[in-house]
Amino acid sequence: MPTKSRIFAVVTILTALAAQLAWAADNGSSAPKSTNRPAGASSETLEEVTVTAHRAELEKKVSKFVYQIAQQQNFDEGLARWRLPVCPIVAGILPEEEEFTRKRISEIAHAAGVPLAMEPCRPNLLVFVTRDVKRFFSGRSMHTRLVTFNGAHPSVIDEFIRTPRPVRVWYRTYMSTPDGGFLGNTDPTDIEGPPTYAPETAYARFNVIWGMRQVTVVVDQARLRGVSLGQFADYVALAGLSQIKVGAHLGDAPTILKLFDGTPQAGPDGMSDWDRAFLKSLYATASTSKGQRAQIARQVVHEITP
């Protein structure tokens, strides 16, 4: 015969089990669930680990994006940007479309901290839409070609014109000292070769900074079929306000620069948060820093994450 103490213990266990099953039934389950949570790990800790891992992955993707699109100058120097006030002009589309695009470029420039010229001004960001790119360039005067291409070698100019692209961008750049002293117009493709200048005074800094004096954007009209005016304006704004690498591999980065990778309907509606943050960061970081692209990447992450 079982003792009273054993009977009491069994009853106690059965009562506890019944209570546990009743609790599980009230919460939509037939049995208690196992969490597999490490001992001592709180939900806050797990959430923090998840956020940290997500941010690390985001930093990696953003860094790749920045390094892919940001064109450096000779000898891995800093990034060129507008230091002179920008005066955009658009030609080759309907007058109301030209006005919309010009204003949109100016709005994007203002938001990014790009210096803007007071109107009336002499155009230096030139956007042309044409049906025949080769004829467009061949029909320009010798003086205009010299001003546009800044003494680049004819073979380089011919390749630029001949290579089929929906948008061609030619950046006319110049050098200056960190305190603004002008060192002359130059270009990586100049006939006379790369410039010479004083050695650096500090390992982590450049002694020369680069500016953009004139940017010419030539758009193939046939490739604009299905492209909205907003998409067009945002694309030429990003390409004209920053020196973008030709043929950059953009992967899955959300950017307006992928507009012509597929159908316009499948492309971005306009500049993405990454694009706006990149442009803003380009104009906020020090051009004399050898780590400028890394600084831009960090600032982009800061801008696009809450």
CSV table of C-alpha atoms in Angstrom, one decimal:
chain,number,residue,atom,x,y,z
A,1,MET,CA,0.0,0.0,0.0
A,2,PRO,CA,1.4,3.4,-0.9
A,3,THR,CA,2.0,5.7,2.0
A,4,LYS,CA,0.1,8.9,2.4
A,5,SER,CA,3.2,11.0,1.6
A,6,ARG,CA,3.7,9.2,-1.7
A,7,ILE,CA,0.0,9.7,-2.6
A,8,PHE,CA,0.3,13.4,-1.7
A,9,ALA,CA,3.4,13.8,-3.9
A,10,VAL,CA,1.8,12.2,-6.9
A,11,VAL,CA,-1.3,14.4,-6.5
A,12,THR,CA,0.9,17.4,-6.3
A,13,ILE,CA,2.7,16.5,-9.5
A,14,LEU,CA,-0.5,15.8,-11.3
A,15,THR,CA,-2.1,19.1,-10.1
A,16,ALA,CA,1.0,21.0,-11.4
A,17,LEU,CA,0.9,19.3,-14.7
A,18,ALA,CA,-2.8,20.0,-15.2
A,19,ALA,CA,-2.3,23.6,-14.4
A,20,GLN,CA,0.6,23.8,-16.9
A,21,LEU,CA,-1.6,22.2,-19.6
A,22,ALA,CA,-4.4,24.5,-18.9
A,23,TRP,CA,-2.1,27.6,-19.2
A,24,ALA,CA,-0.8,26.2,-22.5
A,25,ALA,CA,-4.3,25.7,-23.9
A,26,ASP,CA,-5.3,29.3,-23.0
A,27,ASN,CA,-2.3,30.5,-25.0
A,28,GLY,CA,-3.1,28.5,-28.1
A,29,SER,CA,-0.7,25.7,-27.6
A,30,SER,CA,-1.0,22.1,-26.3
A,31,ALA,CA,2.3,22.1,-24.5
A,32,PRO,CA,4.9,24.6,-23.2
A,33,LYS,CA,7.2,26.0,-25.9
A,34,SER,CA,11.0,25.7,-25.8
A,35,THR,CA,12.8,29.0,-26.6
A,36,ASN,CA,16.3,27.8,-27.2
A,37,ARG,CA,17.4,31.0,-25.7
A,38,PRO,CA,20.9,31.0,-24.2
A,39,ALA,CA,20.9,31.1,-20.4
A,40,GLY,CA,20.8,34.7,-19.1
A,41,ALA,CA,20.0,36.2,-22.6
A,42,SER,CA,17.3,38.8,-22.5
A,43,SER,CA,15.1,39.8,-25.5
A,44,GLU,CA,16.8,43.2,-25.4
A,45,THR,CA,20.3,41.6,-25.8
A,46,LEU,CA,19.1,39.5,-28.7
A,47,GLU,CA,17.6,42.5,-30.4
A,48,GLU,CA,20.8,44.5,-29.9
A,49,VAL,CA,22.8,41.6,-31.5
A,50,THR,CA,20.4,41.5,-34.5
A,51,VAL,CA,20.6,45.3,-35.0
A,52,THR,CA,24.5,45.2,-34.8
A,53,ALA,CA,24.7,42.4,-37.3
A,54,HIS,CA,22.3,44.3,-39.7
A,55,ARG,CA,24.3,47.5,-39.4
A,56,ALA,CA,27.6,45.6,-40.1
A,57,GLU,CA,26.1,44.2,-43.2
A,58,LEU,CA,24.8,47.6,-44.3
A,59,GLU,CA,28.2,49.2,-43.7
A,60,LYS,CA,29.8,46.6,-46.0
A,61,LYS,CA,27.2,47.2,-48.8
A,62,VAL,CA,27.4,51.0,-48.5
A,63,SER,CA,31.2,50.9,-48.5
A,64,LYS,CA,31.2,48.8,-51.7
A,65,PHE,CA,28.7,51.2,-53.3
A,66,VAL,CA,30.8,54.3,-52.5
A,67,TYR,CA,34.1,52.8,-53.6
A,68,GLN,CA,32.4,51.6,-56.8
A,69,ILE,CA,31.0,54.9,-58.0
A,70,ALA,CA,33.4,57.5,-56.6
A,71,GLN,CA,36.1,58.4,-59.1
A,72,GLN,CA,39.5,59.3,-57.7
A,73,GLN,CA,42.0,61.4,-59.5
A,74,ASN,CA,45.7,60.8,-60.4
A,75,PHE,CA,47.7,58.8,-57.9
A,76,ASP,CA,44.6,57.9,-55.8
A,77,GLU,CA,44.0,61.5,-54.8
A,78,GLY,CA,40.8,62.9,-53.4
A,79,LEU,CA,37.5,63.2,-55.1
A,80,ALA,CA,36.6,66.1,-57.4
A,81,ARG,CA,33.5,68.1,-56.6
A,82,TRP,CA,32.1,71.5,-57.4
A,83,ARG,CA,33.9,74.3,-55.7
A,84,LEU,CA,32.8,77.0,-58.2
A,85,PRO,CA,29.1,77.9,-58.1
A,86,VAL,CA,27.1,75.6,-60.4
A,87,CYS,CA,24.9,77.0,-63.2
A,88,PRO,CA,23.0,74.2,-64.9
A,89,ILE,CA,21.5,74.4,-68.4
A,90,VAL,CA,19.4,71.8,-70.3
A,91,ALA,CA,18.8,71.7,-74.0
A,92,GLY,CA,17.2,69.3,-76.5
A,93,ILE,CA,13.9,68.7,-74.9
A,94,LEU,CA,10.7,70.7,-74.6
A,95,PRO,CA,11.1,74.1,-72.9
A,96,GLU,CA,8.9,73.2,-69.9
A,97,GLU,CA,10.9,69.9,-69.5
A,98,GLU,CA,14.1,71.9,-69.7
A,99,GLU,CA,12.9,74.2,-66.9
A,100,PHE,CA,11.8,71.3,-64.7
A,101,THR,CA,15.1,69.5,-65.1
A,102,ARG,CA,17.1,72.6,-64.4
A,103,LYS,CA,15.2,73.4,-61.3
A,104,ARG,CA,15.3,69.8,-60.1
A,105,ILE,CA,19.1,69.8,-60.5
A,106,SER,CA,19.3,73.1,-58.5
A,107,GLU,CA,17.1,71.7,-55.7
A,108,ILE,CA,19.2,68.5,-55.4
A,109,ALA,CA,22.4,70.6,-55.4
A,110,HIS,CA,21.1,72.9,-52.7
A,111,ALA,CA,20.0,70.0,-50.5
A,112,ALA,CA,23.5,68.4,-50.8
A,113,GLY,CA,25.4,71.6,-50.0
A,114,VAL,CA,26.7,72.2,-53.6
A,115,PRO,CA,27.5,75.9,-54.3
A,116,LEU,CA,24.9,77.4,-56.7
A,117,ALA,CA,25.4,80.4,-58.9
A,118,MET,CA,23.0,83.4,-58.7
A,119,GLU,CA,21.0,83.9,-61.9
A,120,PRO,CA,21.7,85.1,-64.5
A,121,CYS,CA,24.9,83.0,-64.7
A,122,ARG,CA,27.3,81.4,-67.1
A,123,PRO,CA,26.3,77.7,-67.6
A,124,ASN,CA,29.0,75.2,-66.5
A,125,LEU,CA,26.8,72.1,-66.0
A,126,LEU,CA,25.7,71.4,-69.6
A,127,VAL,CA,23.0,68.8,-70.3
A,128,PHE,CA,22.2,68.0,-73.9
A,129,VAL,CA,19.7,65.5,-75.3
A,130,THR,CA,20.4,64.5,-78.9
A,131,ARG,CA,19.2,62.0,-81.4
A,132,ASP,CA,22.7,61.5,-82.8
A,133,VAL,CA,25.6,61.7,-80.4
A,134,LYS,CA,28.4,61.5,-83.1
A,135,ARG,CA,26.8,64.2,-85.2
A,136,PHE,CA,26.3,66.3,-82.1
A,137,PHE,CA,30.0,66.3,-81.4
A,138,SER,CA,31.1,66.6,-85.0
A,139,GLY,CA,29.0,69.6,-85.5
A,140,ARG,CA,30.6,71.6,-82.7
A,141,SER,CA,33.3,74.1,-83.4
A,142,MET,CA,37.0,73.5,-82.7
A,143,HIS,CA,36.9,76.1,-79.9
A,144,THR,CA,33.9,74.4,-78.3
A,145,ARG,CA,35.6,71.0,-78.5
A,146,LEU,CA,38.8,72.4,-76.9
A,147,VAL,CA,36.8,74.0,-74.1
A,148,THR,CA,34.8,70.8,-73.5
A,149,PHE,CA,37.6,68.3,-73.6
A,150,ASN,CA,40.3,70.5,-72.1
A,151,GLY,CA,43.2,69.3,-74.3
A,152,ALA,CA,42.5,65.6,-74.0
A,153,HIS,CA,44.2,63.3,-76.5
A,154,PRO,CA,42.1,62.9,-79.7
A,155,SER,CA,42.1,59.1,-79.3
A,156,VAL,CA,40.5,59.5,-75.8
A,157,ILE,CA,37.9,61.9,-77.2
A,158,ASP,CA,37.1,59.5,-80.1
A,159,GLU,CA,36.6,56.6,-77.7
A,160,PHE,CA,34.4,58.7,-75.5
A,161,ILE,CA,32.2,59.6,-78.5
A,162,ARG,CA,32.3,56.2,-80.1
A,163,THR,CA,31.5,54.0,-77.1
A,164,PRO,CA,27.7,53.5,-77.0
A,165,ARG,CA,26.2,54.6,-73.7
A,166,PRO,CA,22.8,56.1,-72.8
A,167,VAL,CA,24.5,59.0,-71.0
A,168,ARG,CA,28.0,60.3,-71.6
A,169,VAL,CA,29.6,62.6,-69.0
A,170,TRP,CA,32.8,64.5,-69.5
A,171,TYR,CA,34.3,66.1,-66.4
A,172,ARG,CA,36.6,69.1,-66.9
A,173,THR,CA,38.6,69.3,-63.6
A,174,TYR,CA,41.3,71.5,-62.1
A,175,MET,CA,43.6,71.5,-59.1
A,176,SER,CA,44.0,73.9,-56.2
A,177,THR,CA,45.8,74.1,-52.9
A,178,PRO,CA,43.9,73.4,-49.7
A,179,ASP,CA,43.6,77.1,-49.1
A,180,GLY,CA,42.1,77.7,-52.5
A,181,GLY,CA,45.2,78.6,-54.6
A,182,PHE,CA,44.7,77.8,-58.2
A,183,LEU,CA,47.2,75.3,-59.7
A,184,GLY,CA,45.8,75.1,-63.2
A,185,ASN,CA,43.3,73.2,-65.3
A,186,THR,CA,44.2,69.5,-65.8
A,187,ASP,CA,42.8,66.2,-66.7
A,188,PRO,CA,44.1,62.6,-66.4
A,189,THR,CA,44.0,62.5,-70.2
A,190,ASP,CA,45.9,65.7,-70.9
A,191,ILE,CA,48.5,65.4,-73.7
A,192,GLU,CA,51.2,66.9,-71.5
A,193,GLY,CA,50.8,64.2,-68.9
A,194,PRO,CA,49.9,64.4,-65.2
A,195,PRO,CA,50.8,67.5,-63.2
A,196,THR,CA,53.6,67.8,-60.7
A,197,TYR,CA,53.3,69.5,-57.4
A,198,ALA,CA,54.8,69.8,-53.9
A,199,PRO,CA,55.2,66.7,-51.8
A,200,GLU,CA,52.7,66.1,-49.0
A,201,THR,CA,53.4,67.6,-45.7
A,202,ALA,CA,51.4,65.0,-43.7
A,203,TYR,CA,51.0,61.3,-44.4
A,204,ALA,CA,47.2,61.3,-43.9
A,205,ARG,CA,46.5,64.4,-46.0
A,206,PHE,CA,46.7,65.4,-49.7
A,207,ASN,CA,48.4,68.6,-50.7
A,208,VAL,CA,46.2,69.1,-53.7
A,209,ILE,CA,42.4,69.2,-54.0
A,210,TRP,CA,40.3,68.7,-57.1
A,211,GLY,CA,37.4,70.8,-58.4
A,212,MET,CA,35.1,70.6,-61.4
A,213,ARG,CA,35.1,73.5,-63.7
A,214,GLN,CA,32.7,72.3,-66.4
A,215,VAL,CA,30.6,69.1,-66.7
A,216,THR,CA,29.1,68.1,-70.1
A,217,VAL,CA,26.3,65.5,-70.0
A,218,VAL,CA,25.2,64.1,-73.4
A,219,VAL,CA,22.1,61.9,-73.4
A,220,ASP,CA,21.0,59.6,-76.2
A,221,GLN,CA,17.3,60.6,-76.8
A,222,ALA,CA,16.4,57.0,-78.0
A,223,ARG,CA,17.3,55.7,-74.6
A,224,LEU,CA,14.8,58.0,-72.9
A,225,ARG,CA,11.7,56.1,-74.1
A,226,GLY,CA,9.7,55.2,-71.1
A,227,VAL,CA,11.9,57.3,-68.7
A,228,SER,CA,10.0,59.8,-66.7
A,229,LEU,CA,11.1,63.4,-66.4
A,230,GLY,CA,11.8,62.9,-62.7
A,231,GLN,CA,14.0,59.9,-63.3
A,232,PHE,CA,15.9,61.7,-66.1
A,233,ALA,CA,16.4,64.8,-63.9
A,234,ASP,CA,17.6,62.8,-60.9
A,235,TYR,CA,20.0,60.8,-63.0
A,236,VAL,CA,21.7,63.7,-64.6
A,237,ALA,CA,21.8,65.6,-61.3
A,238,LEU,CA,23.8,62.8,-59.6
A,239,ALA,CA,26.1,62.3,-62.6
A,240,GLY,CA,26.6,66.0,-63.0
A,241,LEU,CA,27.2,67.0,-59.3
A,242,SER,CA,29.7,64.2,-58.6
A,243,GLN,CA,32.4,62.5,-60.7
A,244,ILE,CA,31.0,59.0,-61.2
A,245,LYS,CA,33.1,56.1,-62.5
A,246,VAL,CA,32.2,54.9,-65.9
A,247,GLY,CA,30.8,51.4,-66.0
A,248,ALA,CA,30.6,51.0,-62.2
A,249,HIS,CA,29.3,47.6,-61.1
A,250,LEU,CA,26.4,48.5,-58.8
A,251,GLY,CA,25.0,45.1,-57.8
A,252,ASP,CA,21.9,45.3,-55.7
A,253,ALA,CA,22.6,48.9,-54.5
A,254,PRO,CA,19.5,51.1,-54.6
A,255,THR,CA,20.6,53.9,-56.8
A,256,ILE,CA,19.2,56.0,-59.7
A,257,LEU,CA,22.5,55.1,-61.6
A,258,LYS,CA,20.9,51.7,-62.4
A,259,LEU,CA,18.1,53.5,-64.4
A,260,PHE,CA,19.4,52.2,-67.8
A,261,ASP,CA,20.4,48.7,-66.6
A,262,GLY,CA,16.9,47.3,-67.5
A,263,THR,CA,13.6,48.8,-68.5
A,264,PRO,CA,12.7,52.2,-67.1
A,265,GLN,CA,9.7,50.7,-65.3
A,266,ALA,CA,11.9,48.4,-63.4
A,267,GLY,CA,14.3,51.2,-62.5
A,268,PRO,CA,14.2,53.5,-59.4
A,269,ASP,CA,11.6,56.2,-59.4
A,270,GLY,CA,14.3,58.8,-58.6
A,271,MET,CA,17.3,59.3,-56.4
A,272,SER,CA,17.4,56.9,-53.5
A,273,ASP,CA,18.3,57.6,-49.9
A,274,TRP,CA,21.8,56.2,-50.7
A,275,ASP,CA,22.2,58.6,-53.6
A,276,ARG,CA,21.1,61.6,-51.6
A,277,ALA,CA,23.3,60.6,-48.6
A,278,PHE,CA,26.3,60.0,-50.9
A,279,LEU,CA,26.0,63.4,-52.5
A,280,LYS,CA,25.5,65.2,-49.2
A,281,SER,CA,28.5,63.3,-47.7
A,282,LEU,CA,30.7,64.1,-50.7
A,283,TYR,CA,30.3,67.8,-50.0
A,284,ALA,CA,30.6,67.4,-46.2
A,285,THR,CA,33.8,65.5,-46.0
A,286,ALA,CA,37.4,66.8,-46.3
A,287,SER,CA,38.8,66.5,-49.8
A,288,THR,CA,42.3,66.6,-48.3
A,289,SER,CA,41.8,63.4,-46.3
A,290,LYS,CA,43.2,60.1,-47.7
A,291,GLY,CA,40.3,58.3,-46.1
A,292,GLN,CA,37.6,60.4,-47.7
A,293,ARG,CA,35.8,57.6,-49.3
A,294,ALA,CA,35.7,55.6,-46.1
A,295,GLN,CA,34.4,58.8,-44.3
A,296,ILE,CA,31.7,59.2,-46.9
A,297,ALA,CA,30.6,55.5,-46.5
A,298,ARG,CA,30.4,56.0,-42.7
A,299,GLN,CA,28.4,59.1,-43.1
A,300,VAL,CA,26.0,57.6,-45.6
A,301,VAL,CA,25.3,54.8,-43.1
A,302,HIS,CA,24.6,57.4,-40.5
A,303,GLU,CA,22.3,59.3,-42.8
A,304,ILE,CA,20.2,56.3,-43.9
A,305,THR,CA,19.8,54.6,-40.6
A,306,PRO,CA,17.4,55.9,-37.9
